[in-house]
CSV table of C-alpha atoms and ligand atoms in Angstrom, one decimal:
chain,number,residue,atom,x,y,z
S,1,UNK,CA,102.9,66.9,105.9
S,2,UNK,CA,103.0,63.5,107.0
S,3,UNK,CA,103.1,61.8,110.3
S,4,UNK,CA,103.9,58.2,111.8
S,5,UNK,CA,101.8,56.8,114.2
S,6,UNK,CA,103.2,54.2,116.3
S,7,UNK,CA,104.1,52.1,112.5
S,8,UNK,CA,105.3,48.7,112.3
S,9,UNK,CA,105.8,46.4,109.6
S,10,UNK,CA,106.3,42.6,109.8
S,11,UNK,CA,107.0,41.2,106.8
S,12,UNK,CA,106.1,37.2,107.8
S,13,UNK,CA,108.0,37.0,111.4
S,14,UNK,CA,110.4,39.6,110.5
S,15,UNK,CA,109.7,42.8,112.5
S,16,UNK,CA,111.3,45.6,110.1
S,17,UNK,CA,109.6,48.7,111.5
S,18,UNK,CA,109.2,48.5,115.2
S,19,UNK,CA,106.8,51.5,116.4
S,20,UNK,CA,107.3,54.8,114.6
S,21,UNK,CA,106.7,58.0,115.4
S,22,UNK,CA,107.8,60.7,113.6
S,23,UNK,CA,106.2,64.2,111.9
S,24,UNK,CA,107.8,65.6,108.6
S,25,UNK,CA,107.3,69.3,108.1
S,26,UNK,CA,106.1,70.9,104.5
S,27,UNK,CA,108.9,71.9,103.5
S,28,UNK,CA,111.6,70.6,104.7
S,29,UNK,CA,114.3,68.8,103.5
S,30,UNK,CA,114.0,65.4,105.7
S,31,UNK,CA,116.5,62.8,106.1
S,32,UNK,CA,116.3,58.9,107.3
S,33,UNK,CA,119.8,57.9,107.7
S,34,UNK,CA,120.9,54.1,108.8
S,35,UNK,CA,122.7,51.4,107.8
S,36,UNK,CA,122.1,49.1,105.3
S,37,UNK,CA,118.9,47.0,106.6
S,38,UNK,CA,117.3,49.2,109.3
S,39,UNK,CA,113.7,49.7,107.5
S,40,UNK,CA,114.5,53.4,105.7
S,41,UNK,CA,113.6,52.0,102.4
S,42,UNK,CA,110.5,50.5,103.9
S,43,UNK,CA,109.5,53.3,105.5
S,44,UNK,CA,109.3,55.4,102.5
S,45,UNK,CA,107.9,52.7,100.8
S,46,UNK,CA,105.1,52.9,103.2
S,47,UNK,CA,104.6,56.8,102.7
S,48,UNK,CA,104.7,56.3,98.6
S,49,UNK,CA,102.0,54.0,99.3
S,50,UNK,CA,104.1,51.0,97.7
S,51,UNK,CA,104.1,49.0,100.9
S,52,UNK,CA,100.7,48.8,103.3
S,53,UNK,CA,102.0,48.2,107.4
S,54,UNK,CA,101.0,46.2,110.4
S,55,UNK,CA,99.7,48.4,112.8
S,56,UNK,CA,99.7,52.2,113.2
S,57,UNK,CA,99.0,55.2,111.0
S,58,UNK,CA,100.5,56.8,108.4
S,59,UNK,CA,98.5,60.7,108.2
S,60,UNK,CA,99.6,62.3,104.4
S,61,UNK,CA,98.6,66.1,104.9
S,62,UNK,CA,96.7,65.1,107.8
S,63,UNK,CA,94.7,62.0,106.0
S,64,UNK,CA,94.7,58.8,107.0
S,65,UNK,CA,96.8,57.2,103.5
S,66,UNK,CA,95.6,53.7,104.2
S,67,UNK,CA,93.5,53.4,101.8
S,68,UNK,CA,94.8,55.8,99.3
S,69,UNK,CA,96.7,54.0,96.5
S,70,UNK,CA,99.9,55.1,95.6
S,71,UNK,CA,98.9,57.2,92.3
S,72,UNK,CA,96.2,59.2,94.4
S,73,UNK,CA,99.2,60.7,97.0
S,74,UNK,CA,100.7,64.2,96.5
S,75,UNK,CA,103.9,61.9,96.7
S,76,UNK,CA,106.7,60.5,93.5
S,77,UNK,CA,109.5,58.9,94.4
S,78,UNK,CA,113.1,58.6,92.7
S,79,UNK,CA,114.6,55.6,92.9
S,80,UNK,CA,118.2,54.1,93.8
S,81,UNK,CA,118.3,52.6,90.6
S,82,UNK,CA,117.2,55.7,88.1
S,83,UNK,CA,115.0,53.3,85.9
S,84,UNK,CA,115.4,55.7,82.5
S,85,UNK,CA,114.1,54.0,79.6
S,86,UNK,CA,117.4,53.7,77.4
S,87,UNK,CA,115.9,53.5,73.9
S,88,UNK,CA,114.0,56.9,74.8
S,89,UNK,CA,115.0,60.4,74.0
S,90,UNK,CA,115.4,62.8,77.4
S,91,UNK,CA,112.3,64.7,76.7
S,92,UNK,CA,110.1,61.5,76.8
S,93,UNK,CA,111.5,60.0,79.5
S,94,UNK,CA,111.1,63.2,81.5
S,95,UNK,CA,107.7,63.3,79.7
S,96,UNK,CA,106.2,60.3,80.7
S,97,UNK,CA,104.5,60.5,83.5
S,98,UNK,CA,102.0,63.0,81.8
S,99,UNK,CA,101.1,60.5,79.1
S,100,UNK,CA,98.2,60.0,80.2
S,101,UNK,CA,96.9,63.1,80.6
S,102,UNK,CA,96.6,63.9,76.9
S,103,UNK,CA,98.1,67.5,77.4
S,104,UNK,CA,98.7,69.4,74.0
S,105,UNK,CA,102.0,69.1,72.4
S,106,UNK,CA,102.7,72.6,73.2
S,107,UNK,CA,102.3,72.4,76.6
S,108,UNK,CA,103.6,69.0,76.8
S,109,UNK,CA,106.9,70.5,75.4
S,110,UNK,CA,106.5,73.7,77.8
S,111,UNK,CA,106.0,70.9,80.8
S,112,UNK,CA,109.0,69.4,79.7
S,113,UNK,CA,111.4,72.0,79.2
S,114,UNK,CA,110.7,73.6,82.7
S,115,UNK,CA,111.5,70.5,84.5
S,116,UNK,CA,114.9,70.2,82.2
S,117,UNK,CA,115.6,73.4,83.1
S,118,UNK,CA,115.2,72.8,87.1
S,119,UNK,CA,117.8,70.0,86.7
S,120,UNK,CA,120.1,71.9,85.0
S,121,UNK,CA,119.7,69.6,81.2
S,122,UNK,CA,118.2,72.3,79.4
S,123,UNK,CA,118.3,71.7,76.1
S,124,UNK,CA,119.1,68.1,75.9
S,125,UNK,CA,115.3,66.9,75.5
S,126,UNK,CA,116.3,65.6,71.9
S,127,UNK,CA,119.6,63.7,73.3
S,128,UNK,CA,119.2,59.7,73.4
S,129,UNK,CA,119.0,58.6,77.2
S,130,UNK,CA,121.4,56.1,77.0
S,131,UNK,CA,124.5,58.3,75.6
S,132,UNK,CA,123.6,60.3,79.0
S,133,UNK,CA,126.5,59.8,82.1
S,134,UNK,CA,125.3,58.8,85.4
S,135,UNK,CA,125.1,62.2,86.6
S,136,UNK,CA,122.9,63.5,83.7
S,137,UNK,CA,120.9,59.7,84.0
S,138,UNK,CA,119.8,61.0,87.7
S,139,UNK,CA,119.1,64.8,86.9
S,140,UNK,CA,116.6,62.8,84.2
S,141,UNK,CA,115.1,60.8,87.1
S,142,UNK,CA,114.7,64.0,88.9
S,143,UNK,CA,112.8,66.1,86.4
S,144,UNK,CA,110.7,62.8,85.4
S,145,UNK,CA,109.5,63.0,89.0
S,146,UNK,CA,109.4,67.1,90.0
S,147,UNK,CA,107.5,67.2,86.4
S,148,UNK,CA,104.5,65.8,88.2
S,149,UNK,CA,104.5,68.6,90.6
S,150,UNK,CA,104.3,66.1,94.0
S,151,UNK,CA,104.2,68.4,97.5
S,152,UNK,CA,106.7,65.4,98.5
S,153,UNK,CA,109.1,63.9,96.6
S,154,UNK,CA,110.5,60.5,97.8
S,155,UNK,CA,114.7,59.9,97.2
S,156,UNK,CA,115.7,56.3,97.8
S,157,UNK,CA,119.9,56.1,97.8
S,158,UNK,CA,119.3,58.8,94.6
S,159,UNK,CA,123.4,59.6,94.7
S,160,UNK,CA,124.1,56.4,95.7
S,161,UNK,CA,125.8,55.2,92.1
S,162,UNK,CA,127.3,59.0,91.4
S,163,UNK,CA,131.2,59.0,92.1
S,164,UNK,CA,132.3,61.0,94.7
S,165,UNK,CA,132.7,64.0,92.8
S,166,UNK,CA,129.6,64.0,90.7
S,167,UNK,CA,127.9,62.9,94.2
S,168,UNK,CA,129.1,66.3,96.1
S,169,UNK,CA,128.3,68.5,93.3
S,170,UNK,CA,124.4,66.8,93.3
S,171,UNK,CA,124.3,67.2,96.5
S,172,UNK,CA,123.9,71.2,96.5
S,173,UNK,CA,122.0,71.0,93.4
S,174,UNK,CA,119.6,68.8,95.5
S,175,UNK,CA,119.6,71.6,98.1
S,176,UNK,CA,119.3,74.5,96.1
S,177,UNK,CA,116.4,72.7,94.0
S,178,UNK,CA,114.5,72.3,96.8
S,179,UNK,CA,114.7,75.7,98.1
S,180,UNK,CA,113.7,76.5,95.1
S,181,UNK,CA,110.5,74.1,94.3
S,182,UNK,CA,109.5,74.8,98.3
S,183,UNK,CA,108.7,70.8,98.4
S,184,UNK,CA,108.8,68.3,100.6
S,185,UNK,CA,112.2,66.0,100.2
S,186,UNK,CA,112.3,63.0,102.0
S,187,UNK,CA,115.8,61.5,101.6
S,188,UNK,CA,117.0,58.0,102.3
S,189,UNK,CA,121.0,57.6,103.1
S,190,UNK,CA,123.8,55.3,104.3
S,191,UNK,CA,126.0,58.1,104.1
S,192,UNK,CA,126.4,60.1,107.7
S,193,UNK,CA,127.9,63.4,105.4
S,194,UNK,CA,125.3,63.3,102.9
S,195,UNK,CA,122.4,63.5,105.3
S,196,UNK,CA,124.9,66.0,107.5
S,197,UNK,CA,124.9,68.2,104.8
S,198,UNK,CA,121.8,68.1,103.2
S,199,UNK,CA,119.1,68.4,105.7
S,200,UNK,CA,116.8,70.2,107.6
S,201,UNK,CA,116.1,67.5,109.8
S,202,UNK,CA,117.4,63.3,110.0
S,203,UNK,CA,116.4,60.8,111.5
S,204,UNK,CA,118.4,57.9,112.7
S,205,UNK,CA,117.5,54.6,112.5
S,206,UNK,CA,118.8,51.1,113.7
S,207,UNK,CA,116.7,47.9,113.6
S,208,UNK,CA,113.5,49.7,112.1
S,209,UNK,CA,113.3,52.1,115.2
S,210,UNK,CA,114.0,55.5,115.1
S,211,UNK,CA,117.1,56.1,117.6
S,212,UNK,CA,117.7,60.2,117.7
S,213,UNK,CA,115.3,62.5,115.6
S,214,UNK,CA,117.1,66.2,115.3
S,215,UNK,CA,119.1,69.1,113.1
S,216,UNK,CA,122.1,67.8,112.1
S,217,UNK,CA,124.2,70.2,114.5
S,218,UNK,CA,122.0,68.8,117.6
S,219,UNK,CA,122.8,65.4,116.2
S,220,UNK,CA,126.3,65.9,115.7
S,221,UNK,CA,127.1,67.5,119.3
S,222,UNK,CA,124.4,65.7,121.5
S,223,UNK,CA,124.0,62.8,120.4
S,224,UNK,CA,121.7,61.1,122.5
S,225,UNK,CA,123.2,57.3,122.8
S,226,UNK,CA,126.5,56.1,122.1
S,227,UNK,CA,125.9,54.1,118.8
S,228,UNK,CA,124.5,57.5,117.6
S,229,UNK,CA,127.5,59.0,118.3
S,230,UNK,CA,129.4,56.2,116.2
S,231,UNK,CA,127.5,56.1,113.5
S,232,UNK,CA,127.3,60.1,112.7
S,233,UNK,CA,131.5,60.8,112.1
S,234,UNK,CA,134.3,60.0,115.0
S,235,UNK,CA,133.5,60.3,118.9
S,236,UNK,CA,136.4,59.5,121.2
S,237,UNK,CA,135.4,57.8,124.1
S,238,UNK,CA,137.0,57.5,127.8
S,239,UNK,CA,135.9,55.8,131.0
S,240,UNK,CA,133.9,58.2,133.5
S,241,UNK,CA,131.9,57.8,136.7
S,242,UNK,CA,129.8,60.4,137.9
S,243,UNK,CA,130.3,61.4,141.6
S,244,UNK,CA,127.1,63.5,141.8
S,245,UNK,CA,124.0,65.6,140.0
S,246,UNK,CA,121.9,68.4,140.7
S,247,UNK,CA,119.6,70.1,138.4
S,248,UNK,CA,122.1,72.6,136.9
S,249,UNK,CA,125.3,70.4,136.6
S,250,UNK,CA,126.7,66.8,137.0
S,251,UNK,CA,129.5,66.1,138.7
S,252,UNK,CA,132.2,63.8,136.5
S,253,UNK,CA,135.5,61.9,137.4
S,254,UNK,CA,136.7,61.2,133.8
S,255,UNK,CA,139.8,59.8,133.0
S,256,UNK,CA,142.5,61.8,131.7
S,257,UNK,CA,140.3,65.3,132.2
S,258,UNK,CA,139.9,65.3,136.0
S,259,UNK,CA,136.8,65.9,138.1
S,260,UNK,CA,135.2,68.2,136.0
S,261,UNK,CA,131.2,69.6,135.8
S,262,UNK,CA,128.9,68.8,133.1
S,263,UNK,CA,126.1,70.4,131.5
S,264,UNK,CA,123.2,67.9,132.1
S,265,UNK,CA,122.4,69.0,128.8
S,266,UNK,CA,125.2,67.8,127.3
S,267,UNK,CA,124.2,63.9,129.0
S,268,UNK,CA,122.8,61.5,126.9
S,269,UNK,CA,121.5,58.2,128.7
S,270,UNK,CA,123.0,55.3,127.7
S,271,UNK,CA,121.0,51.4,128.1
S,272,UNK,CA,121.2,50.3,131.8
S,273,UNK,CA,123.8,48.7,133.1
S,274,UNK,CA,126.3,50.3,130.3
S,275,UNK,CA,129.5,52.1,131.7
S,276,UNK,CA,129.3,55.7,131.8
S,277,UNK,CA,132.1,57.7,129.5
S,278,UNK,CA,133.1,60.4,128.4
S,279,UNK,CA,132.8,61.4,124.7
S,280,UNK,CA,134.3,64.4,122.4
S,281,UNK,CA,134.8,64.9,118.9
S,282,UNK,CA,138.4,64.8,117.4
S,283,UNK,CA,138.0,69.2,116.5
S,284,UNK,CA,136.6,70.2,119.8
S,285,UNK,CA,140.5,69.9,121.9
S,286,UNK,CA,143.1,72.2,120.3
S,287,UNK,CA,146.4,71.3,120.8
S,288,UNK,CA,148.4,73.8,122.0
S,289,UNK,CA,151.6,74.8,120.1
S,290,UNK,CA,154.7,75.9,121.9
S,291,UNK,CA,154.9,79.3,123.8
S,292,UNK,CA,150.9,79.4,123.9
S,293,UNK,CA,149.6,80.3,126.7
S,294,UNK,CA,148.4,77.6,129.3
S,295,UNK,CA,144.5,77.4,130.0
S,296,UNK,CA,143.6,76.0,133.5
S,297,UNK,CA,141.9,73.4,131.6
S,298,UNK,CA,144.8,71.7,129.9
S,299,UNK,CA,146.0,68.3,129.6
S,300,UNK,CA,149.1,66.8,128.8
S,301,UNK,CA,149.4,63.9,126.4
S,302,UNK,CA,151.9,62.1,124.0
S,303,UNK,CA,151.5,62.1,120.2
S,304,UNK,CA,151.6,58.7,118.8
S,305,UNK,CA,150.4,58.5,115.6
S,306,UNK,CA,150.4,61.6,112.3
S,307,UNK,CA,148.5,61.2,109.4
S,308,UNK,CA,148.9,64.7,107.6
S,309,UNK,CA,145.7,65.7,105.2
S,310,UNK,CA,147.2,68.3,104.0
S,311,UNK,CA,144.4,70.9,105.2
S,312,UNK,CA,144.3,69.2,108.2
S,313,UNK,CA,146.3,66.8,110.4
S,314,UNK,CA,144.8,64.1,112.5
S,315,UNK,CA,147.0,63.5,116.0
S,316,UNK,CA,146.2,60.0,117.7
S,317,UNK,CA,147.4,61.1,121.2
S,318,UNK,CA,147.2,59.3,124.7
S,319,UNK,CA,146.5,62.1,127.6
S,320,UNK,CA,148.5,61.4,130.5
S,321,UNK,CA,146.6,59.4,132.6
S,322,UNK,CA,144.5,56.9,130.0
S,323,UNK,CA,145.4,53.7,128.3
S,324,UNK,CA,143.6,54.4,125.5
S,325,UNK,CA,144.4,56.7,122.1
S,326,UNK,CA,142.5,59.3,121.0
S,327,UNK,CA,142.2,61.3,117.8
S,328,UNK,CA,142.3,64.8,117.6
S,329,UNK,CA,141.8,67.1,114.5
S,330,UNK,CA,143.8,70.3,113.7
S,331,UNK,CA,143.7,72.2,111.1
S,332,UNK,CA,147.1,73.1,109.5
S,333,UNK,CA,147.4,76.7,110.0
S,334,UNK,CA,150.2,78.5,107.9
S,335,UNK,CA,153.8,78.9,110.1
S,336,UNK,CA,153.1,76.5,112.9
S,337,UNK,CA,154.6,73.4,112.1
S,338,UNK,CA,152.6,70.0,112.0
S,339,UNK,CA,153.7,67.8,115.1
S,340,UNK,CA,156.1,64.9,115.2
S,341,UNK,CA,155.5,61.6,116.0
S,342,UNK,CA,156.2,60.9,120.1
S,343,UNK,CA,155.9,64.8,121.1
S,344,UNK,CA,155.1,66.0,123.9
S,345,UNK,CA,152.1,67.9,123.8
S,346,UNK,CA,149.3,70.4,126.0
S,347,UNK,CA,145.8,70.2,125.1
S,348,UNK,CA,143.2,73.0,126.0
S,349,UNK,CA,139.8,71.3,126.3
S,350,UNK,CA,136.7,73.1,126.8
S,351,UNK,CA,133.4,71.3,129.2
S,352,UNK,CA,130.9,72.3,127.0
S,353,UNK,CA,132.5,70.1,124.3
S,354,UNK,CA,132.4,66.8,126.5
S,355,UNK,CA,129.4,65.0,126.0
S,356,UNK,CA,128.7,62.5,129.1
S,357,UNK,CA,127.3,59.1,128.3
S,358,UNK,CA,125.9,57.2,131.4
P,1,ADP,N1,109.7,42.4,100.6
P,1,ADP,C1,110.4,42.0,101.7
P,1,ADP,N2,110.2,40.8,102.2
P,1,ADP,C2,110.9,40.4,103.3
P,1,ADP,N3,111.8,41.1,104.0
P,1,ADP,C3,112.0,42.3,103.5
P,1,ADP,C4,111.3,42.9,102.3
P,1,ADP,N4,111.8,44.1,102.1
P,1,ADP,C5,112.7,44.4,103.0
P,1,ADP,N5,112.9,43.3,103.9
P,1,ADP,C6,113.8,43.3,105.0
P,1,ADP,O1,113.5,44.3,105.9
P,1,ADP,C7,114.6,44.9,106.4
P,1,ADP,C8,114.7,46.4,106.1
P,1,ADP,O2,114.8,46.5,104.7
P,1,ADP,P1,115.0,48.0,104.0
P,1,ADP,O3,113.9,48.8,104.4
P,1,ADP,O4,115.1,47.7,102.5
P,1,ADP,O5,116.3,48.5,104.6
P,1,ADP,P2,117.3,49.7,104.2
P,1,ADP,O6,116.6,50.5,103.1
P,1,ADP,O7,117.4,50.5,105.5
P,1,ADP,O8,118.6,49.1,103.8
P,1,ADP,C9,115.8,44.2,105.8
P,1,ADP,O9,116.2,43.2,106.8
P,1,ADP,C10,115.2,43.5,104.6
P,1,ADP,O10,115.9,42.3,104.3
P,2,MG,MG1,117.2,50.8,101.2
């Protein structure tokens, strides 16, 4: 549906989009997740048509968009900011993109209702925009912008002002409407969860290049750098030096676990010059409780820090053998008791959970 050709963007000696290269399927829910400043908004500016670029190609259903202007692409795009005209009623600001187009009143009204009804706001077309909460404000944006029946719709930060709550529940209404329209959604997102749990597909950027492009799970267990890994949840992280490779497995001296094998799969490749580690996520070792039985791949390691979740417990633990803590992630299981502060402890860990960075 669209497709990145090698696009950059300078805006006056400031390189904000450094080479990118990406395809977004039709229909799928797409995310570009990064911190604050990495180029996502100018990105989708540059799809929208809002913002022209440097050098490269940006290909809209397999066109060349250069010179389309932005009110000739199969695009709309919902902003951070909802930008609902206050002193309108819900049905004309939902309405008013089809202003122009002189429909009948009737089917104006027909228009306008279907899109309410996709939001879930039917039957608040009469209401006054401005007596609407945030959460009904956005839905509004929403409609205003499916109304216009774009194959991609554009969503800059859209849950960005919604309290967590509010935020959560919009977030599988977002999922569920787009199953249902079939459209393109291109999101844009701070948030690591939010992209996590919303999409198809994400795209993670730092300093207007793309660093990993995958599913969320790939993203989430391979990571494929180090910063990755830090900016999608927790990684725990300990020294490692590899001892030797073939094609099928690498061989790993990592501190705390051993000499152990790793799936070459599981190695992401770090910038040159970078010390190799080893990195898991705080749910992939289990702490074993007493009387379980030992593994041959278990650790021991001292608890040093609880902080109880009440569904779960988080352990900061040092494994015999490191200097650094760790944090592990249990889930508090009815009749086995949540562990004390300085316990001893075993931990069962599993190779195919240990991502090698090097
Ligand atoms: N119109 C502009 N003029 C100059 N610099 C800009 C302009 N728009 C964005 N930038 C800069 O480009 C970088 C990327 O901005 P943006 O795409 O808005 O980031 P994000 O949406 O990821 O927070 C930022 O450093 C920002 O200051
Ligand atoms: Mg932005």
């Amino acid at each position: 549906m669209i497709e990145f050709k090698d696009v950059h963007k300078w805006y006056g000696d400031y390189h904000a989009l450094r080479g990118i290269s990406a395809t977004i399927r039709a229909g799928e829910f797409f995310s570009l997740l990064g911190p604050s400043g990495c180029g996502k908004t100018t990105l989708l500016r540059t799809i929208a048509g809002f913002e022209g670029i440097s050098e490269g190609v940006v290909l809209i259903d397999g066109k060349d968009a250069t010179d389309i202007p932005p009110n000739k692409r199969p695009t709309n795009m919902v902003f951070q900011s909802y930008a609902i005209f206050p002193h309108l009623t819900v049905a004309q600001n939902v309405g008013f993109g089809l202003r122009k187009q002189r429909l009948a009143k009737a089917d104006l009204d027909a228009r306008v209702a279907e899109a309410l009804e996709m939001v879930g706001l039917k039957g608040y077309g009469a209401r006054a925009a401005h007596a609407l909460s945030g959460g009904q404000r956005q839905r509004v944006a929403l409609a205003r912008a499916l109304i216009l029946k774009p194959k991609v719709l554009l969503l800059d930060e859209p849950l960005s002002a919604l309290d967590k709550k509010m935020r959560e529940q919009m977030q599988v209404e977002l999922i569920k409407l787009q199953r249902q329209v079939g459209i393109t959604f291109i999101l844009v997102t701070h948030d690591q969860e939010e992209a996590l749990v919303m999409s198809d597909r994400i795209a993670v950027m730092f300093e207007g290049e793309i660093a990993q492009l995958s599913d969320a799970e790939t993203l989430y267990r391979r990571p494929n750098s180090r910063r990755v890994a830090d900016f999608i949840g927790t990684m725990n992280f300990l020294p490692a030096e590899v001892i030797s490779e073939t094609a099928g497995s690498i061989e790993v001296e990592a501190q705390g676990f051993g000499r152990i094998h790793v799936d070459p799969k599981q190695a992401a490749s770090e910038a040159p010059g970078k010390s190799a580690s080893i990195g898991f996520r705080p749910e992939t070792l289990t702490i074993l409780h007493e009387g379980q039985q030992a593994t041959d791949r278990e650790v021991g390691a001292v608890i040093e820090e609880v902080v109880y979740y009440g569904d779960m417990t988080y352990y900061d633990v040092k494994i015999d053998g490191t200097q650094k803590m760790v944090r592990l992630s249990m889930r508090n299981v009815f009749g086995r008791p949540v562990l004390d502060r300085g316990a001893r402890t075993r931990i069962a860990w599993s190779p195919g959970a240990l991502v090698l960075f090097r």
